[in-house]
Amino acid sequence: MNKGKKIISLKIKFLLLTIILIGVHSIISAQENIDENNLVGFGCFFEGAQSKSVEKVSRLLYQSKYKSIIKLLNSKNVAEKYLSVIVCEKLQESGKINLIKEDSIKIQQAYNSKDTISVCSGCTYFDKITLKDLLNKNNPITSESDFWLAKNLKN
């Protein structure tokens, strides 16, 4: 290999290494920006783990503890509140629960809430958005929430 080709090869390797390092730095920075205690994620980080809130509500659904899920409409944890809203709506729709007017009002308030919530999907998507935006807009979490609900409400 002549000297010119070696220099070009080194430049390409350096460029690729730089791109990889920037990508890794971006992922790490995004992950640092989230609040793990107030996180909705169905497959987060490199291991694809569920967030603590998703695990908690999944367990309550599995055990058919619907009253406990309804109580989460009052939670200070916005992730738990989000999950309780989408679960309560589906449970009411399927006839498994009957929400009282007070609970329906809390759900409507959630749809207008500007409280922030951390969300993740895989190891590359991390964000903080308002509860209102999470409930009212299509985003990566919306489709994952629908899949999670369908899977957990089969019981």
Backbone as ProteinMPNN parsed JSONL, in Angstrom:
{"seq_chain_A": "MNKGKKIISLKIKFLLLTIILIGVHSIISAQENIDENNLVGFGCFFEGAQSKSVEKVSRLLYQSKYKSIIKLLNSKNVAEKYLSVIVCEKLQESGKINLIKEDSIKIQQAYNSKDTISVCSGCTYFDKITLKDLLNKNNPITSESDFWLAKNLKN", "coords_chain_A": {"N_chain_A": [[0.848, -1.178, 0.0], [0.572, 2.19, -0.861], [1.857, 5.347, 0.397], [-0.057, 7.463, 0.223], [-2.529, 6.127, 0.12], [-2.526, 4.95, 2.625], [-2.739, 7.171, 4.297], [-5.283, 8.131, 3.587], [-6.811, 5.924, 4.413], [-6.341, 6.004, 7.189], [-7.533, 8.474, 7.78], [-10.208, 7.898, 7.21], [-10.718, 5.915, 9.127], [-10.357, 7.45, 11.447], [-12.429, 9.305, 11.149], [-14.685, 7.595, 11.241], [-14.404, 6.612, 13.878], [-14.722, 8.991, 15.301], [-17.41, 9.607, 14.667], [-18.718, 7.424, 15.859], [-18.046, 7.837, 18.571], [-19.32, 10.293, 19.04], [-21.984, 9.509, 18.712], [-22.277, 7.642, 20.844], [-21.843, 9.376, 22.993], [-24.055, 11.082, 22.702], [-26.194, 9.327, 23.268], [-25.635, 8.64, 25.92], [-25.807, 11.173, 27.123], [-28.515, 11.75, 26.681], [-29.71, 9.77, 28.246], [-28.943, 10.582, 30.775], [-30.549, 12.742, 31.205], [-33.011, 11.953, 32.063], [-35.569, 11.103, 34.478], [-35.493, 8.473, 36.423], [-37.282, 7.594, 38.341], [-39.644, 8.648, 37.592], [-40.56, 7.623, 35.126], [-41.691, 6.361, 32.027], [-41.425, 3.505, 30.302], [-41.202, 0.781, 28.131], [-39.31, -0.88, 27.21], [-36.422, -0.212, 27.917], [-33.108, 1.25, 27.778], [-29.993, -0.55, 27.256], [-30.543, -3.173, 27.917], [-33.239, -3.458, 27.493], [-35.224, -3.123, 29.471], [-38.225, -2.809, 31.479], [-39.598, 0.201, 32.841], [-39.698, 1.21, 36.332], [-42.261, 2.075, 37.066], [-43.866, 0.952, 35.053], [-43.431, -1.753, 35.572], [-44.613, -1.909, 38.128], [-47.369, -1.264, 37.647], [-47.969, -3.243, 35.816], [-47.766, -5.501, 37.426], [-49.883, -5.004, 39.206], [-52.021, -5.15, 37.404], [-51.807, -7.823, 36.565], [-52.472, -9.072, 38.925], [-55.049, -8.344, 39.105], [-55.739, -6.045, 40.568], [-57.551, -3.721, 40.476], [-58.665, -1.554, 41.876], [-56.453, -0.489, 43.151], [-55.07, 0.457, 40.968], [-56.805, 2.44, 40.087], [-56.552, 4.184, 42.242], [-54.048, 5.195, 41.698], [-54.511, 7.312, 40.035], [-54.354, 9.517, 41.57], [-51.717, 9.778, 42.11], [-48.563, 11.281, 42.861], [-46.479, 10.699, 41.291], [-45.888, 11.074, 38.022], [-45.571, 9.255, 35.959], [-46.815, 6.938, 36.934], [-49.375, 7.982, 37.12], [-49.976, 8.469, 34.408], [-49.975, 5.829, 33.391], [-52.066, 4.762, 34.925], [-54.219, 6.226, 33.948], [-54.41, 5.389, 31.215], [-54.853, 2.673, 31.58], [-57.183, 2.587, 33.201], [-59.031, 3.726, 31.441], [-59.153, 1.737, 29.44], [-60.006, -0.467, 30.964], [-62.506, 0.397, 31.814], [-63.756, 0.677, 29.354], [-63.861, -2.0, 28.595], [-65.618, -2.971, 30.423], [-64.749, -3.927, 32.856], [-64.365, -2.313, 35.044], [-66.123, 0.352, 36.726], [-65.91, 3.644, 36.572], [-66.119, 6.292, 38.917], [-67.599, 9.586, 38.932], [-65.746, 11.421, 39.957], [-63.285, 10.162, 39.449], [-63.3, 10.139, 36.667], [-63.12, 12.857, 36.192], [-60.548, 13.349, 37.143], [-59.097, 11.96, 35.218], [-59.683, 13.514, 32.952], [-58.423, 15.871, 33.764], [-55.791, 15.011, 33.706], [-55.377, 14.832, 30.964], [-54.998, 17.444, 30.346], [-52.784, 18.19, 31.705], [-49.728, 19.764, 32.548], [-47.617, 18.65, 33.753], [-44.389, 17.17, 33.819], [-42.934, 14.272, 32.321], [-40.687, 11.563, 32.118], [-39.682, 9.67, 29.315], [-38.871, 6.659, 27.552], [-37.547, 4.647, 24.921], [-36.206, 1.811, 23.891], [-32.643, 1.962, 23.486], [-32.006, 4.392, 22.519], [-33.947, 6.427, 22.372], [-34.878, 8.925, 24.408], [-36.646, 11.159, 26.412], [-38.227, 14.117, 27.762], [-41.469, 14.938, 28.354], [-44.679, 16.609, 28.418], [-47.457, 15.443, 30.377], [-49.865, 15.886, 29.149], [-49.103, 16.043, 26.406], [-48.157, 13.444, 26.055], [-50.465, 11.934, 26.412], [-52.125, 12.939, 24.4], [-50.905, 12.913, 21.877], [-49.464, 11.227, 19.054], [-46.666, 9.27, 19.493], [-43.515, 7.564, 19.959], [-43.975, 6.205, 22.372], [-46.732, 5.986, 22.639], [-47.594, 3.97, 20.801], [-46.223, 1.799, 21.888], [-47.406, 1.721, 24.393], [-50.011, 0.977, 23.712], [-49.551, -1.629, 22.744], [-48.525, -2.845, 25.065], [-50.752, -2.588, 26.772], [-52.645, -4.213, 25.411], [-51.4, -6.697, 25.635], [-51.297, -7.061, 28.429], [-53.94, -6.958, 29.237], [-55.193, -9.223, 28.473], [-55.87, -11.12, 30.3]], "CA_chain_A": [[0.0, 0.0, 0.0], [1.427, 3.376, -0.896], [1.711, 6.298, 1.493], [-1.299, 8.211, 0.04], [-3.66, 5.277, 0.493], [-2.479, 4.765, 4.078], [-3.242, 8.403, 4.92], [-6.729, 8.138, 3.375], [-7.345, 4.879, 5.271], [-6.297, 6.518, 8.559], [-8.532, 9.531, 7.899], [-11.517, 7.25, 7.251], [-10.833, 5.291, 10.448], [-10.507, 8.52, 12.426], [-13.764, 9.839, 10.954], [-15.62, 6.607, 11.773], [-14.258, 6.611, 15.328], [-15.329, 10.227, 15.774], [-18.862, 9.462, 14.542], [-19.139, 6.465, 16.892], [-17.93, 8.486, 19.881], [-20.382, 11.3, 19.14], [-23.222, 8.76, 18.912], [-22.288, 7.112, 22.214], [-21.992, 10.529, 23.881], [-25.444, 11.535, 22.596], [-27.041, 8.366, 23.977], [-25.364, 8.785, 27.357], [-26.366, 12.465, 27.542], [-29.973, 11.624, 26.695], [-30.077, 8.932, 29.385], [-28.719, 11.337, 31.999], [-31.567, 13.767, 31.285], [-34.291, 11.389, 32.476], [-35.82, 10.831, 35.889], [-35.852, 7.05, 36.441], [-38.417, 7.364, 39.244], [-40.815, 9.212, 36.931], [-40.234, 7.188, 33.772], [-42.51, 5.358, 31.349], [-40.674, 2.828, 29.256], [-41.577, -0.626, 28.042], [-38.09, -1.589, 26.835], [-35.445, 0.882, 27.985], [-31.687, 1.032, 27.938], [-29.426, -1.605, 26.428], [-31.13, -4.478, 28.254], [-34.654, -3.487, 27.137], [-35.986, -3.312, 30.707], [-39.37, -1.951, 31.75], [-39.385, 1.156, 33.93], [-40.275, 0.793, 37.617], [-43.706, 2.332, 37.039], [-44.489, -0.05, 34.185], [-43.398, -3.013, 36.327], [-45.592, -1.818, 39.215], [-48.735, -1.33, 37.12], [-48.108, -4.583, 35.216], [-48.006, -6.42, 38.544], [-51.247, -4.745, 39.671], [-52.934, -5.697, 36.391], [-51.719, -9.282, 36.628], [-53.177, -9.49, 40.14], [-56.411, -7.774, 38.993], [-55.934, -5.07, 41.642], [-58.031, -2.564, 39.741], [-58.852, -0.415, 42.787], [-55.123, 0.099, 43.358], [-54.739, 1.2, 39.749], [-57.627, 3.656, 40.122], [-55.941, 5.079, 43.24], [-52.871, 5.834, 41.1], [-54.922, 8.566, 39.395], [-53.979, 10.565, 42.526], [-50.288, 9.671, 42.381], [-47.67, 12.407, 42.556], [-45.6, 10.178, 40.259], [-46.604, 11.313, 36.765], [-45.533, 8.008, 35.178], [-47.891, 6.098, 37.467], [-50.642, 8.616, 36.757], [-50.181, 8.191, 32.979], [-50.346, 4.419, 33.238], [-53.396, 4.539, 35.499], [-55.2, 6.811, 33.035], [-54.649, 4.548, 30.031], [-55.407, 1.389, 32.023], [-58.57, 2.807, 33.635], [-59.863, 3.917, 30.251], [-59.362, 0.427, 28.793], [-60.804, -1.317, 31.855], [-63.893, 0.877, 31.756], [-64.232, 0.335, 28.008], [-64.13, -3.442, 28.537], [-66.627, -3.307, 31.42], [-64.163, -4.542, 34.051], [-64.536, -1.363, 36.144], [-66.992, 1.508, 36.507], [-65.296, 4.797, 37.228], [-67.045, 7.296, 39.445], [-67.425, 10.892, 38.289], [-64.504, 12.009, 40.472], [-62.166, 9.548, 38.725], [-63.378, 10.624, 35.287], [-62.613, 14.238, 36.222], [-59.083, 13.248, 37.279], [-58.578, 11.548, 33.911], [-59.749, 14.702, 32.089], [-57.368, 16.783, 34.214], [-54.516, 14.478, 33.218], [-55.28, 15.167, 29.539], [-54.61, 18.858, 30.245], [-51.69, 18.405, 32.65], [-48.416, 20.186, 32.043], [-46.586, 17.942, 34.516], [-43.475, 16.498, 32.896], [-42.701, 12.848, 32.509], [-39.594, 11.028, 31.309], [-40.067, 8.523, 28.506], [-37.766, 6.036, 26.832], [-37.857, 3.547, 24.028], [-34.92, 1.249, 23.485], [-31.459, 2.592, 24.08], [-31.689, 5.631, 21.816], [-34.966, 7.472, 22.508], [-35.131, 9.396, 25.768], [-37.189, 12.507, 26.306], [-39.125, 14.584, 28.815], [-42.598, 15.609, 27.73], [-45.783, 16.824, 29.356], [-48.459, 14.385, 30.425], [-50.829, 16.261, 28.111], [-48.569, 15.625, 25.1], [-48.074, 11.986, 26.018], [-51.822, 11.395, 26.267], [-52.842, 13.484, 23.26], [-50.19, 12.872, 20.611], [-48.788, 9.994, 18.67], [-45.22, 9.281, 19.702], [-43.092, 6.161, 20.113], [-44.509, 5.608, 23.589], [-48.147, 5.687, 22.43], [-47.754, 2.646, 20.186], [-45.75, 0.813, 22.855], [-48.444, 1.646, 25.431], [-51.114, 0.179, 23.159], [-49.102, -3.024, 22.713], [-48.431, -3.271, 26.466], [-52.126, -2.745, 27.26], [-53.248, -5.396, 24.783], [-50.749, -7.875, 26.208], [-51.604, -7.188, 29.864], [-55.378, -7.028, 29.488], [-55.707, -10.494, 27.967], [-56.329, -11.924, 31.455]], "C_chain_A": [[0.889, 1.235, 0.0], [1.038, 4.361, 0.208], [0.393, 7.075, 1.409], [-2.511, 7.408, 0.467], [-3.7, 5.041, 1.997], [-3.056, 5.978, 4.8], [-4.764, 8.469, 4.777], [-7.395, 7.105, 4.284], [-7.384, 5.342, 6.725], [-7.347, 7.597, 8.771], [-9.942, 8.937, 7.999], [-11.74, 6.594, 8.614], [-11.069, 6.332, 11.531], [-11.917, 9.106, 12.35], [-14.823, 8.881, 11.531], [-15.582, 6.569, 13.3], [-14.912, 7.849, 15.936], [-16.847, 10.136, 15.746], [-19.394, 8.527, 15.627], [-19.109, 7.116, 18.272], [-19.004, 9.548, 20.084], [-21.722, 10.613, 19.401], [-23.349, 8.235, 20.326], [-22.497, 8.249, 23.207], [-23.429, 11.036, 23.87], [-26.377, 10.629, 23.379], [-26.868, 8.526, 25.482], [-25.953, 10.09, 27.878], [-27.87, 12.395, 27.639], [-30.423, 10.822, 27.91], [-29.902, 9.675, 30.702], [-29.824, 12.351, 32.246], [-32.905, 13.239, 31.808], [-34.352, 11.185, 33.987], [-36.33, 9.393, 35.979], [-37.026, 6.74, 37.361], [-39.725, 7.866, 38.651], [-40.703, 8.912, 35.432], [-41.248, 6.166, 33.267], [-41.661, 4.8, 30.219], [-40.968, 1.344, 29.293], [-40.4, -1.501, 27.625], [-36.962, -0.577, 26.763], [-34.01, 0.38, 28.129], [-31.229, -0.154, 27.093], [-30.083, -2.955, 26.687], [-32.621, -4.559, 27.919], [-35.576, -3.691, 28.326], [-37.188, -2.368, 30.777], [-38.998, -0.987, 32.872], [-40.081, 0.642, 35.198], [-41.798, 0.967, 37.629], [-44.439, 1.31, 36.191], [-44.519, -1.402, 34.898], [-44.483, -3.027, 37.408], [-47.02, -1.991, 38.693], [-48.981, -2.678, 36.442], [-48.446, -5.61, 36.294], [-49.44, -6.257, 39.071], [-52.284, -5.3, 38.688], [-52.972, -7.216, 36.458], [-52.516, -9.824, 37.816], [-54.626, -8.986, 40.177], [-56.73, -6.812, 40.135], [-56.342, -3.733, 41.024], [-58.232, -1.34, 40.634], [-57.516, 0.288, 43.062], [-54.692, 0.919, 42.148], [-55.536, 2.498, 39.702], [-57.041, 4.669, 41.105], [-54.716, 5.802, 42.68], [-53.229, 7.081, 40.293], [-54.556, 9.763, 40.267], [-52.471, 10.628, 42.772], [-49.546, 10.964, 42.043], [-46.669, 12.003, 41.467], [-46.358, 10.229, 38.929], [-46.614, 10.061, 35.882], [-46.647, 7.069, 35.633], [-49.259, 6.66, 37.082], [-50.962, 8.344, 35.284], [-50.674, 6.76, 32.781], [-51.734, 4.145, 33.799], [-54.48, 5.106, 34.584], [-55.476, 5.863, 31.87], [-55.239, 3.198, 30.412], [-56.871, 1.555, 32.424], [-59.492, 3.001, 32.436], [-60.164, 2.584, 29.571], [-60.227, -0.497, 29.653], [-62.271, -0.901, 31.847], [-64.517, 0.5, 30.412], [-64.623, -1.142, 27.911], [-65.15, -3.897, 29.589], [-66.074, -3.938, 32.689], [-64.235, -3.634, 35.274], [-65.57, -0.319, 35.734], [-66.378, 2.662, 37.288], [-66.382, 5.727, 37.753], [-66.701, 8.633, 38.794], [-66.098, 11.546, 38.686], [-63.277, 11.464, 39.722], [-62.138, 10.015, 37.27], [-62.849, 12.054, 35.179], [-61.092, 14.229, 36.32], [-58.446, 12.846, 35.952], [-58.588, 12.741, 32.958], [-58.668, 15.707, 32.466], [-55.994, 16.317, 33.727], [-54.304, 14.838, 31.75], [-54.897, 16.631, 29.315], [-53.388, 19.198, 31.095], [-50.383, 18.795, 31.955], [-47.278, 19.594, 32.88], [-45.688, 17.206, 33.529], [-43.217, 15.058, 33.322], [-41.54, 12.44, 31.611], [-40.099, 9.801, 30.562], [-38.828, 7.954, 27.828], [-38.298, 4.918, 25.956], [-36.527, 3.026, 23.509], [-33.766, 1.966, 24.16], [-31.142, 3.936, 23.426], [-32.712, 6.738, 21.987], [-35.237, 7.741, 23.981], [-35.617, 10.828, 25.647], [-37.938, 12.842, 27.582], [-40.23, 15.34, 28.105], [-43.698, 15.8, 28.765], [-46.74, 15.634, 29.293], [-49.504, 14.633, 29.34], [-50.359, 15.776, 26.74], [-48.5, 14.107, 24.98], [-49.454, 11.369, 25.798], [-52.503, 11.813, 24.96], [-52.16, 13.318, 21.91], [-49.635, 11.491, 20.331], [-47.291, 10.186, 18.821], [-44.796, 7.834, 19.897], [-43.706, 5.465, 21.33], [-45.977, 5.222, 23.412], [-48.343, 4.294, 21.843], [-47.274, 1.541, 21.127], [-46.763, 0.629, 23.986], [-49.603, 0.779, 24.957], [-50.766, -1.309, 23.151], [-49.068, -3.604, 24.126], [-49.833, -3.517, 27.048], [-52.77, -4.011, 26.708], [-52.691, -6.671, 25.406], [-51.196, -8.114, 27.654], [-53.083, -7.286, 30.178], [-56.003, -8.287, 28.919], [-56.326, -11.328, 29.07], [-57.826, -11.877, 31.614]], "O_chain_A": [[1.846, 1.319, 0.769], [0.006, 4.205, 0.862], [-0.223, 7.325, 2.445], [-3.421, 7.941, 1.103], [-4.777, 4.943, 2.584], [-3.773, 5.837, 5.791], [-5.461, 8.82, 5.729], [-8.442, 7.388, 4.866], [-8.368, 5.094, 7.422], [-7.986, 7.639, 9.822], [-10.768, 9.414, 8.777], [-12.823, 6.705, 9.19], [-11.885, 6.126, 12.43], [-12.531, 9.374, 13.383], [-15.743, 9.314, 12.224], [-16.63, 6.499, 13.941], [-15.578, 7.761, 16.968], [-17.506, 10.546, 16.701], [-20.418, 8.818, 16.246], [-20.047, 6.96, 19.054], [-19.54, 9.685, 21.184], [-22.51, 11.084, 20.221], [-24.405, 8.363, 20.946], [-23.253, 8.098, 24.166], [-23.966, 11.386, 24.922], [-27.261, 11.115, 24.083], [-27.847, 8.545, 26.226], [-26.538, 10.114, 28.961], [-28.452, 12.928, 28.584], [-31.424, 11.168, 28.538], [-30.641, 9.421, 31.652], [-30.021, 12.779, 33.383], [-33.843, 14.019, 31.977], [-33.33, 11.107, 34.67], [-37.485, 9.128, 35.643], [-37.699, 5.725, 37.18], [-40.799, 7.542, 39.156], [-40.745, 9.812, 34.592], [-41.617, 5.232, 33.978], [-41.241, 5.518, 29.312], [-40.981, 0.727, 30.358], [-40.486, -2.727, 27.682], [-36.585, -0.134, 25.678], [-33.754, -0.751, 28.543], [-32.004, -0.694, 26.303], [-30.172, -3.788, 25.785], [-33.214, -5.63, 28.05], [-36.603, -4.36, 28.206], [-37.17, -1.275, 30.21], [-38.19, -1.311, 33.743], [-40.936, -0.242, 35.139], [-42.526, 0.116, 38.138], [-45.517, 0.849, 36.567], [-45.52, -2.115, 34.836], [-45.183, -4.024, 37.585], [-47.791, -2.779, 39.241], [-50.096, -3.197, 36.494], [-49.301, -6.474, 36.1], [-50.124, -7.242, 39.346], [-53.303, -5.853, 39.101], [-54.043, -7.821, 36.414], [-53.144, -10.88, 37.734], [-55.335, -9.184, 41.164], [-57.863, -6.768, 40.613], [-55.59, -2.758, 41.045], [-57.997, -0.212, 40.2], [-57.465, 1.511, 43.189], [-54.031, 1.948, 42.287], [-55.004, 3.541, 39.322], [-57.032, 5.869, 40.833], [-54.382, 6.897, 43.133], [-52.336, 7.834, 39.905], [-54.458, 10.888, 39.776], [-52.007, 11.45, 43.562], [-49.864, 11.644, 41.068], [-46.085, 12.86, 40.804], [-47.343, 9.517, 38.737], [-47.569, 9.838, 35.138], [-47.341, 6.476, 34.807], [-50.182, 5.912, 36.76], [-52.103, 8.021, 34.952], [-51.664, 6.519, 32.091], [-52.499, 3.379, 33.212], [-55.553, 4.515, 34.463], [-56.631, 5.565, 31.568], [-56.035, 2.635, 29.661], [-57.713, 0.749, 32.029], [-60.613, 2.492, 32.424], [-61.301, 2.331, 29.171], [-61.077, -1.221, 29.134], [-63.166, -1.746, 31.871], [-65.665, 0.059, 30.35], [-65.589, -1.495, 27.235], [-65.505, -5.075, 29.638], [-66.84, -4.434, 33.515], [-64.175, -4.11, 36.408], [-65.852, -0.134, 34.551], [-66.34, 2.645, 38.518], [-67.42, 5.922, 37.12], [-65.644, 8.786, 38.183], [-65.418, 12.147, 37.855], [-62.353, 12.212, 39.403], [-61.067, 10.256, 36.712], [-62.208, 12.413, 34.192], [-60.422, 15.017, 35.652], [-57.373, 13.339, 35.603], [-57.616, 12.964, 32.235], [-58.062, 16.327, 31.591], [-55.142, 17.134, 33.38], [-53.179, 15.118, 31.336], [-54.513, 17.009, 28.208], [-53.002, 20.363, 31.193], [-50.002, 18.233, 30.928], [-46.121, 19.988, 32.734], [-46.163, 16.681, 32.522], [-43.275, 14.699, 34.498], [-41.424, 12.912, 30.48], [-40.851, 8.995, 31.109], [-37.862, 8.671, 27.565], [-39.349, 4.333, 26.218], [-35.815, 3.716, 22.779], [-33.899, 2.502, 25.26], [-30.123, 4.553, 23.74], [-32.379, 7.902, 21.766], [-35.758, 6.888, 24.699], [-35.07, 11.617, 24.875], [-38.246, 11.961, 28.385], [-39.967, 16.271, 27.344], [-43.652, 15.222, 29.851], [-46.814, 14.923, 28.291], [-49.97, 13.696, 28.692], [-51.129, 15.166, 25.998], [-48.761, 13.554, 23.912], [-49.584, 10.384, 25.071], [-53.377, 11.098, 24.469], [-52.789, 13.563, 20.881], [-49.373, 10.701, 21.238], [-46.727, 11.162, 18.327], [-45.654, 6.956, 19.991], [-43.928, 4.255, 21.303], [-46.421, 4.225, 23.982], [-49.169, 3.523, 22.333], [-47.861, 0.46, 21.158], [-46.956, -0.482, 24.478], [-50.116, -0.051, 25.707], [-51.593, -2.147, 23.509], [-49.529, -4.722, 24.355], [-50.068, -4.518, 27.725], [-53.368, -4.787, 27.453], [-53.437, -7.614, 25.672], [-51.444, -9.254, 28.047], [-53.446, -7.665, 31.291], [-57.227, -8.405, 28.888], [-57.205, -12.15, 28.814], [-58.37, -12.494, 32.529]]}, "name": "protein", "num_of_chains": 1, "seq": "MNKGKKIISLKIKFLLLTIILIGVHSIISAQENIDENNLVGFGCFFEGAQSKSVEKVSRLLYQSKYKSIIKLLNSKNVAEKYLSVIVCEKLQESGKINLIKEDSIKIQQAYNSKDTISVCSGCTYFDKITLKDLLNKNNPITSESDFWLAKNLKN"}
